[in-house]
PDB file of C-alpha atoms in Angstrom:
ATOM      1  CA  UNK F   1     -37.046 -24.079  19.029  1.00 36.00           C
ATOM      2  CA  UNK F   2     -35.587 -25.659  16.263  1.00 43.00           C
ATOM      3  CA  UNK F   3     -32.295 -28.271  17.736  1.00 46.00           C
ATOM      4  CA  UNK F   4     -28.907 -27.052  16.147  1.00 54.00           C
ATOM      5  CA  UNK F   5     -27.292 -29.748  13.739  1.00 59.00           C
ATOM      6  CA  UNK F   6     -24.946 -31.894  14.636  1.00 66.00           C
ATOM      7  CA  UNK F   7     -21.227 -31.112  13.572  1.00 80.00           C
ATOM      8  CA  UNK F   8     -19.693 -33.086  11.137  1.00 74.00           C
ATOM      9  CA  UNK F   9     -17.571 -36.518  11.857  1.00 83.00           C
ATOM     10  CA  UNK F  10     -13.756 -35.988  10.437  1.00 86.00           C
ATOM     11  CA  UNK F  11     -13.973 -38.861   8.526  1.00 89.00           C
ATOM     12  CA  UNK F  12     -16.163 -37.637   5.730  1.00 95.00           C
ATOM     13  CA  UNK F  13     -15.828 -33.964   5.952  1.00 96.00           C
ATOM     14  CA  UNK F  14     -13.579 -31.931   3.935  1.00 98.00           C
ATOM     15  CA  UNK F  15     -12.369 -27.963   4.853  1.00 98.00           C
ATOM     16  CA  UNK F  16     -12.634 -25.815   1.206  1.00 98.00           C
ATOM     17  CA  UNK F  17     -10.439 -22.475   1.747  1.00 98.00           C
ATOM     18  CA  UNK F  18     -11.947 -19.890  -0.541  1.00 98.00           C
ATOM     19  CA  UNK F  19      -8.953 -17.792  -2.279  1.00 98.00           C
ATOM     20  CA  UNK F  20      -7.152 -17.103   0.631  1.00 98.00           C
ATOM     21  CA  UNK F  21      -4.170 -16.074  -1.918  1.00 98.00           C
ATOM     22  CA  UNK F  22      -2.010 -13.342  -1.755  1.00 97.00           C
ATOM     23  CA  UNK F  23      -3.074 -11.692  -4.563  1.00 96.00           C
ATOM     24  CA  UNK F  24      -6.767 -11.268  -2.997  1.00 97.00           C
ATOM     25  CA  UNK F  25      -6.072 -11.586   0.956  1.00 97.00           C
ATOM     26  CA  UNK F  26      -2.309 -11.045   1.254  1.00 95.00           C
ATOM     27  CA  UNK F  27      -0.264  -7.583   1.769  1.00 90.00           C
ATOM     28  CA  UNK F  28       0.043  -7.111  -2.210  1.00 88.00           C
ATOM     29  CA  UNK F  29      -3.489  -7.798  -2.480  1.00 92.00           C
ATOM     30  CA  UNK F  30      -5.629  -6.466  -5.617  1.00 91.00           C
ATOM     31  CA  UNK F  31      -8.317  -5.833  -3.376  1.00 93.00           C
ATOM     32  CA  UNK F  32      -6.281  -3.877  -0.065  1.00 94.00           C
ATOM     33  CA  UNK F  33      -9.904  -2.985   1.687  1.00 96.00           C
ATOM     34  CA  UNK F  34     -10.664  -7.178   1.476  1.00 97.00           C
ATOM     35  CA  UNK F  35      -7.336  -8.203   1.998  1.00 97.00           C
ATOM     36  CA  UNK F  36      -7.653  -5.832   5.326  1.00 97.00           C
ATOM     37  CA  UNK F  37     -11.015  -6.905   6.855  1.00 98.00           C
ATOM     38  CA  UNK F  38      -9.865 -10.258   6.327  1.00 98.00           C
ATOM     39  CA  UNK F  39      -6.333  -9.571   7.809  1.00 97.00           C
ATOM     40  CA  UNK F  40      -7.367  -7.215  10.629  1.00 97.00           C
ATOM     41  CA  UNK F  41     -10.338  -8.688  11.410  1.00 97.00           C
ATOM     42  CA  UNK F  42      -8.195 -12.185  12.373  1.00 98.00           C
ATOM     43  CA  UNK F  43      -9.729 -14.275   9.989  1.00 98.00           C
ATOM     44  CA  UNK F  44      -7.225 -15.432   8.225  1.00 98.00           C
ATOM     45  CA  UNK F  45      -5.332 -16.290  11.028  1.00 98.00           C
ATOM     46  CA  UNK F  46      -8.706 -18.646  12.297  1.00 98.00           C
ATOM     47  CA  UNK F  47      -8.407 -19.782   8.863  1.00 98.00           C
ATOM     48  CA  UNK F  48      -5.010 -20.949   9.429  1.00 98.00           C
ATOM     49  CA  UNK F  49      -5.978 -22.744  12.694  1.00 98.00           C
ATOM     50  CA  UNK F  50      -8.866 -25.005  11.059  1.00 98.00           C
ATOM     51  CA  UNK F  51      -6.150 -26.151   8.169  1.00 98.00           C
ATOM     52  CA  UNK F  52      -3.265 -26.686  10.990  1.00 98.00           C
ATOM     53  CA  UNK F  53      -6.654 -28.974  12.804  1.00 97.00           C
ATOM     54  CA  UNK F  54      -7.534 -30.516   9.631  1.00 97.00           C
ATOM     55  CA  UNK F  55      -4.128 -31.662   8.847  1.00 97.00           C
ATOM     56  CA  UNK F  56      -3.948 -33.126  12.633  1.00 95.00           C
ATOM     57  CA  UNK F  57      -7.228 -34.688  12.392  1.00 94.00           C
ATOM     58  CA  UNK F  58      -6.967 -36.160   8.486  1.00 94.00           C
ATOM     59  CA  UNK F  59      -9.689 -33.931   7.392  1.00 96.00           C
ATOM     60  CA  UNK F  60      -9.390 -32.951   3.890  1.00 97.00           C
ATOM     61  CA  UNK F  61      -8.302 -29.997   2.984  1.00 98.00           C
ATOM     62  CA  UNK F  62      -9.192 -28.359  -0.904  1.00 98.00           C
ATOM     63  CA  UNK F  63      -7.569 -24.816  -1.857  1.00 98.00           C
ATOM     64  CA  UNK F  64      -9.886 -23.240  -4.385  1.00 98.00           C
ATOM     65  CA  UNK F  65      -7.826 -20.538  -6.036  1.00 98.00           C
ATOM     66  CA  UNK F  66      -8.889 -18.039  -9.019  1.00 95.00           C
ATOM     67  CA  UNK F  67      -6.764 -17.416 -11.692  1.00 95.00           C
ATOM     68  CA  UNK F  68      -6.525 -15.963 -15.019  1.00 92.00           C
ATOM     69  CA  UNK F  69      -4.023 -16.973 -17.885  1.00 92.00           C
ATOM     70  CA  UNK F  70      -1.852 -13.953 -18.853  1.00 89.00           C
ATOM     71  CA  UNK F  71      -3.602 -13.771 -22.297  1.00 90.00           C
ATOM     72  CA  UNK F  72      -6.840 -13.976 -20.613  1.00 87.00           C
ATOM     73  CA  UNK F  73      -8.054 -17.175 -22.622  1.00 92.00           C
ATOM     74  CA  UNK F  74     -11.254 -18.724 -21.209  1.00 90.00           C
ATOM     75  CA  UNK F  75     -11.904 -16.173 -18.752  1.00 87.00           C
ATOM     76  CA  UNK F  76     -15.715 -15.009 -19.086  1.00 85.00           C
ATOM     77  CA  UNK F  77     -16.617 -11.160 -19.232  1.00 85.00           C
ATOM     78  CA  UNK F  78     -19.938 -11.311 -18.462  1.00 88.00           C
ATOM     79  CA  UNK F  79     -20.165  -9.732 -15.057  1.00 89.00           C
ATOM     80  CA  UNK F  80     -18.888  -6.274 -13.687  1.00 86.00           C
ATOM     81  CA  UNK F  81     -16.556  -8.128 -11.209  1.00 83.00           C
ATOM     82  CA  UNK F  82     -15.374 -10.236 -14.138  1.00 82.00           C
ATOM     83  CA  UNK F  83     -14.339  -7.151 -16.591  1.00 86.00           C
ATOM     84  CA  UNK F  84     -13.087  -5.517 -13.681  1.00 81.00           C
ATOM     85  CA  UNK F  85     -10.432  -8.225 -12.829  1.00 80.00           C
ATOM     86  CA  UNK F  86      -8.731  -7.692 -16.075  1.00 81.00           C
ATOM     87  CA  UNK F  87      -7.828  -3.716 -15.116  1.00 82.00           C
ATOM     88  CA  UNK F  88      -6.681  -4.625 -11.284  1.00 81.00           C
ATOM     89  CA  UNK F  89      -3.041  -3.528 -10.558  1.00 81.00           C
ATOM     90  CA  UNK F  90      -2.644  -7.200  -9.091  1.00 84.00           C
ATOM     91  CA  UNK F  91      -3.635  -9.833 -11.631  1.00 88.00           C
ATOM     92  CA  UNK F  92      -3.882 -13.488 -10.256  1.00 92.00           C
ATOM     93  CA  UNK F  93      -1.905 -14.864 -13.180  1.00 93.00           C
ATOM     94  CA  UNK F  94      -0.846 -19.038 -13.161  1.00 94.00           C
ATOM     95  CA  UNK F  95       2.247 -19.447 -11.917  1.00 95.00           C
ATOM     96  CA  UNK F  96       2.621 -15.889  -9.907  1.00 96.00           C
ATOM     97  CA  UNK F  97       2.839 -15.076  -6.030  1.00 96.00           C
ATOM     98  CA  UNK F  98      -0.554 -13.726  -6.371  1.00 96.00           C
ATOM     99  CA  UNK F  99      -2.387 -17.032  -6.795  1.00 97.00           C
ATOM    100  CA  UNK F 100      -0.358 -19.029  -4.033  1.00 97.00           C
ATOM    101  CA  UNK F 101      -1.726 -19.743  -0.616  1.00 98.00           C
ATOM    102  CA  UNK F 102      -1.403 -16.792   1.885  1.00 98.00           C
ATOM    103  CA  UNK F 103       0.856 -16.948   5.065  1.00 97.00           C
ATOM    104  CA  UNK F 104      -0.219 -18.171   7.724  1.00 98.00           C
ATOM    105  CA  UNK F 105      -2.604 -20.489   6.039  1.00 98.00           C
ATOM    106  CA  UNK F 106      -0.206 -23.836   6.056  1.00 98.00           C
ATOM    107  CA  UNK F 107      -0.560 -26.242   2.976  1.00 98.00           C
ATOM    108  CA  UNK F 108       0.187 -29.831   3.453  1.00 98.00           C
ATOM    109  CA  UNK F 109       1.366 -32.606   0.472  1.00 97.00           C
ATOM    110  CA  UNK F 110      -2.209 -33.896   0.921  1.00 97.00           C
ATOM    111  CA  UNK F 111      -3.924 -31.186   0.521  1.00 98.00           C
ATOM    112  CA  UNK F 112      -5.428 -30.392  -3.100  1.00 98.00           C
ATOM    113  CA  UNK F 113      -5.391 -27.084  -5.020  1.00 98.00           C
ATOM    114  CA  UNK F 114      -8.229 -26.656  -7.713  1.00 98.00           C
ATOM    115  CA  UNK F 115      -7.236 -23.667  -9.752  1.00 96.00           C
ATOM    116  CA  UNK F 116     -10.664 -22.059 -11.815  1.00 95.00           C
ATOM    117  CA  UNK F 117      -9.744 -19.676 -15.127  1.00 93.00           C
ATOM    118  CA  UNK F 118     -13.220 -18.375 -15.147  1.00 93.00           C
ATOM    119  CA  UNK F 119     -16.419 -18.191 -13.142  1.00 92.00           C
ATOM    120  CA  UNK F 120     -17.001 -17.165  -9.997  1.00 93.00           C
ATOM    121  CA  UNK F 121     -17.907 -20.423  -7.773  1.00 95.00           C
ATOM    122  CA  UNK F 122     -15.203 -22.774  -6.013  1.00 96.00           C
ATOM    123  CA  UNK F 123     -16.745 -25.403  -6.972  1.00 97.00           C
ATOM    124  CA  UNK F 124     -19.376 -24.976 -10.240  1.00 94.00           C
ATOM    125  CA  UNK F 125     -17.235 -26.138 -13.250  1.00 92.00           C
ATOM    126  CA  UNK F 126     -14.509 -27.169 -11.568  1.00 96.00           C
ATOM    127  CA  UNK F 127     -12.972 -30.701  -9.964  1.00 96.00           C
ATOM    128  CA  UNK F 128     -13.999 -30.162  -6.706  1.00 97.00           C
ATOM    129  CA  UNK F 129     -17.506 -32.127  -6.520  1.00 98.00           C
ATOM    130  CA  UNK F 130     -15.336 -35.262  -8.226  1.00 97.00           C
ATOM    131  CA  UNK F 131     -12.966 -35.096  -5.913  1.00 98.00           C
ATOM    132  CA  UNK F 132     -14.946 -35.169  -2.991  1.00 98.00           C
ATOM    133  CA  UNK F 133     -16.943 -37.710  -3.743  1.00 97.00           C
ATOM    134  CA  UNK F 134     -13.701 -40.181  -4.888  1.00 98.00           C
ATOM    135  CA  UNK F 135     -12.793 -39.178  -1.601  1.00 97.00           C
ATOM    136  CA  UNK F 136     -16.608 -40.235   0.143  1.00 97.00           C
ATOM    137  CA  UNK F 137     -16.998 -37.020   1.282  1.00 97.00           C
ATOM    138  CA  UNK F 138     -20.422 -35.642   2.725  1.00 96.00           C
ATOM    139  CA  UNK F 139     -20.054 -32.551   3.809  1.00 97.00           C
ATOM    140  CA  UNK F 140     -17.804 -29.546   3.439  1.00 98.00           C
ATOM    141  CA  UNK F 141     -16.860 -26.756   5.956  1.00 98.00           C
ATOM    142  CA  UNK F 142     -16.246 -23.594   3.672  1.00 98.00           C
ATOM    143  CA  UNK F 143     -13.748 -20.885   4.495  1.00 98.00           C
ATOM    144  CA  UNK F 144     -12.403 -17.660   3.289  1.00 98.00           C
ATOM    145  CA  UNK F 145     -12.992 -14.511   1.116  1.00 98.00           C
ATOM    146  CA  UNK F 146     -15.543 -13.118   0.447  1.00 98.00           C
ATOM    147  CA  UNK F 147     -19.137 -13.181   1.682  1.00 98.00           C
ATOM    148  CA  UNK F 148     -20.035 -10.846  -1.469  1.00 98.00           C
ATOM    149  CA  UNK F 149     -19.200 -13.459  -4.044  1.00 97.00           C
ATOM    150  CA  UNK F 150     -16.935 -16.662  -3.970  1.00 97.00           C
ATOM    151  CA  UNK F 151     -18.283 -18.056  -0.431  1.00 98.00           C
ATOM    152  CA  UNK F 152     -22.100 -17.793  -0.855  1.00 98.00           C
ATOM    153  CA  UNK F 153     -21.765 -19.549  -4.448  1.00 97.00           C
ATOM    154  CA  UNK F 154     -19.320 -22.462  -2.680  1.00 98.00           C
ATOM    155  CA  UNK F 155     -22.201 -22.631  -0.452  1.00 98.00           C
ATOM    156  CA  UNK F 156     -25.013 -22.913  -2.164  1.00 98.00           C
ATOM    157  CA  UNK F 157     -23.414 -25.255  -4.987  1.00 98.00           C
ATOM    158  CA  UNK F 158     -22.457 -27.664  -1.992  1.00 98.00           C
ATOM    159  CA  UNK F 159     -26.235 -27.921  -0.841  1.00 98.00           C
ATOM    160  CA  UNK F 160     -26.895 -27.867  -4.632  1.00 98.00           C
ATOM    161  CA  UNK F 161     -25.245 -31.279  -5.205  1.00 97.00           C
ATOM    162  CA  UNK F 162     -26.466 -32.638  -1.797  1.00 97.00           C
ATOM    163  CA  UNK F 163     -23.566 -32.263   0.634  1.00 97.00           C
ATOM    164  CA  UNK F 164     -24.358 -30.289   3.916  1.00 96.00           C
ATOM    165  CA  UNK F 165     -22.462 -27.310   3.953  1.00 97.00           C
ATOM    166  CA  UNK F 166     -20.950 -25.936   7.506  1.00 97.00           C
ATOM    167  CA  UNK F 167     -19.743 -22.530   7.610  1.00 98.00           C
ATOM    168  CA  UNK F 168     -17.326 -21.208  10.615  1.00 98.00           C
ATOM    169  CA  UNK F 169     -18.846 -17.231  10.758  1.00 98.00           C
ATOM    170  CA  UNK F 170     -15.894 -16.295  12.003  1.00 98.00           C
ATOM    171  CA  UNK F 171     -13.499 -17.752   9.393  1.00 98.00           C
ATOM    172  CA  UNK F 172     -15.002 -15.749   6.361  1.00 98.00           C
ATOM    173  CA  UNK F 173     -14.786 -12.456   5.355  1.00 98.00           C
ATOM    174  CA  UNK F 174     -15.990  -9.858   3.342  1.00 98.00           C
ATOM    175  CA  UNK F 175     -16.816  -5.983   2.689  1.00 98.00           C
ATOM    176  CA  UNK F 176     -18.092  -4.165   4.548  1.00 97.00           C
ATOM    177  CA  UNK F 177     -17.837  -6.337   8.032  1.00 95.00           C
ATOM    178  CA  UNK F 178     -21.389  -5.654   8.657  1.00 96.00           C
ATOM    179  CA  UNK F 179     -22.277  -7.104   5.671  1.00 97.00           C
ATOM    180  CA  UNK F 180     -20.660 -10.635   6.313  1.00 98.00           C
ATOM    181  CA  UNK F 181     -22.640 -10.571   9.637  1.00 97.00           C
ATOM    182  CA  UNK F 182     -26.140 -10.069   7.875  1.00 98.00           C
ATOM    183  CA  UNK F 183     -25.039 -12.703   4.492  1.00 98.00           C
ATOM    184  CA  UNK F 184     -24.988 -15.208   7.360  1.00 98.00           C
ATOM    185  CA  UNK F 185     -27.896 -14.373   9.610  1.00 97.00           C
ATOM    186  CA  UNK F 186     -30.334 -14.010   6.728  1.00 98.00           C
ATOM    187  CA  UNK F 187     -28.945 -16.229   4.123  1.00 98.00           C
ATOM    188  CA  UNK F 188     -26.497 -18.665   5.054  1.00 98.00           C
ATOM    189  CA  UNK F 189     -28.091 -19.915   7.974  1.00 97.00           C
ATOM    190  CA  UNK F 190     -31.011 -20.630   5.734  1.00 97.00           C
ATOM    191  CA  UNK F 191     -28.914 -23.733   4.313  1.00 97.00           C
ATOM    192  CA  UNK F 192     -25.891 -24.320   6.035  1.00 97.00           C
ATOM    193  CA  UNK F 193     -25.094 -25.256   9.492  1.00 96.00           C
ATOM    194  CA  UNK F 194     -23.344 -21.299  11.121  1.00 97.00           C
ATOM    195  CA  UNK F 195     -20.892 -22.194  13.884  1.00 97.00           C
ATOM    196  CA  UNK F 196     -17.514 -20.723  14.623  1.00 97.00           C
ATOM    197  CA  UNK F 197     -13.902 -21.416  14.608  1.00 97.00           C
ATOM    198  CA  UNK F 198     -14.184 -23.051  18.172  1.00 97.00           C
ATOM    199  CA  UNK F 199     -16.998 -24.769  18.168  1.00 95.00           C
ATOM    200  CA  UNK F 200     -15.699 -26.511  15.134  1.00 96.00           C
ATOM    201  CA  UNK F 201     -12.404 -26.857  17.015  1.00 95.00           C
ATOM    202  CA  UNK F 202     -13.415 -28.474  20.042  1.00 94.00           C
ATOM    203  CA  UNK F 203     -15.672 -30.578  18.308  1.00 92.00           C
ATOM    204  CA  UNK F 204     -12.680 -32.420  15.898  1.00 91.00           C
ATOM    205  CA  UNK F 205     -10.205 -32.278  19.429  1.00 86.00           C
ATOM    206  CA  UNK F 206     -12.984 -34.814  20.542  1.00 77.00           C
TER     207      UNK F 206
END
């Protein structure tokens, strides 16, 4: 039997939260069903626990939000999800309620914010990768909405430019619930290291 990886030191780790704004997870959410699972499911609220452990433990913490201008300029079209965006009754415009950070996720002064206008990866054409590694990061612990989209890209792009990727299964969501459980048995687990909220917890309270 294969041994389980370590878990990451504090020191060069970094937490990503995956748009856990209000416009996709919060009450007013474009997406109600995702917003729910992620809501009901207590998720968010996990979510919310690893930042408030971060913060105590001086792990970095990056918000990756998606936005769109109000004109639209420089967002791409080329996907279903993409076209669809531009007809949802809540648009994540700059500078609205629907692209800030979700309660009860706190945000501290040191945390960063990298806003994308187009794409669908946290971290593929945007700062992120440059501002880990200013910061010596090594590996990232990924977060958030949604296991059909944003978190398997964040993943994959993090292995992709050779950090090890840790993902907390029961700090991400997605649709249907069932769904989430099976992206992470036969596809995350493939290339990051699966643990959960405790595990993770315990492990930075040492």
């Amino acid at each position: 039997m294969t041994a389980r990886p370590a878990l990451p030191e504090p020191g060069t780790t970094a937490l990503l939260t995956v748009e856990c704004q209000r416009g996709v997870v919060g009450e007013e959410s474009a997406l109600p069903e995702l917003a729910h699972e992620a809501r009901a499911s207590g998720t968010l609220e996990r979510i919310a626990r690893l930042v408030g452990a971060a913060h105590e433990r001086g792990v970095q913490v990056l918000h990756a939000v998606a936005e769109r201008r109000p004109d639209g300029r420089g967002a791409g079209r080329n996907a279903p999800l993409l076209r669809a965006a531009e007809r949802l009754p809540v648009r994540q415009l700059t500078g609205s309620d629907a692209v800030r950070i979700a309660a009860p996720v706190p945000v501290a002064e040191e945390d960063l914010t990298v806003r994308r206008l187009h794409g669908l990866s946290p971290l593929a054409g945007t700062d992120v990768d440059a501002l880990l590694r200013n910061l010596g990061i090594r590996c990232l612990v990924v977060t958030g909405v949604s296991t059909n989209v944003a978190v398997p890209n964040a993943v994959f792009d993090a292995v992709n430019l050779g950090y090890t990727a840790v993902v907390p299964a029961d700090a991400v969501a997605g649709v249907p619930a069932d769904y989430t459980a099976a992206v992470l048995r036969h596809t995350l687990s493939l290339v990051a290291t699966v643990t959960t909220t405790a595990e993770l917890l315990d492990h930075w309270r040492t």
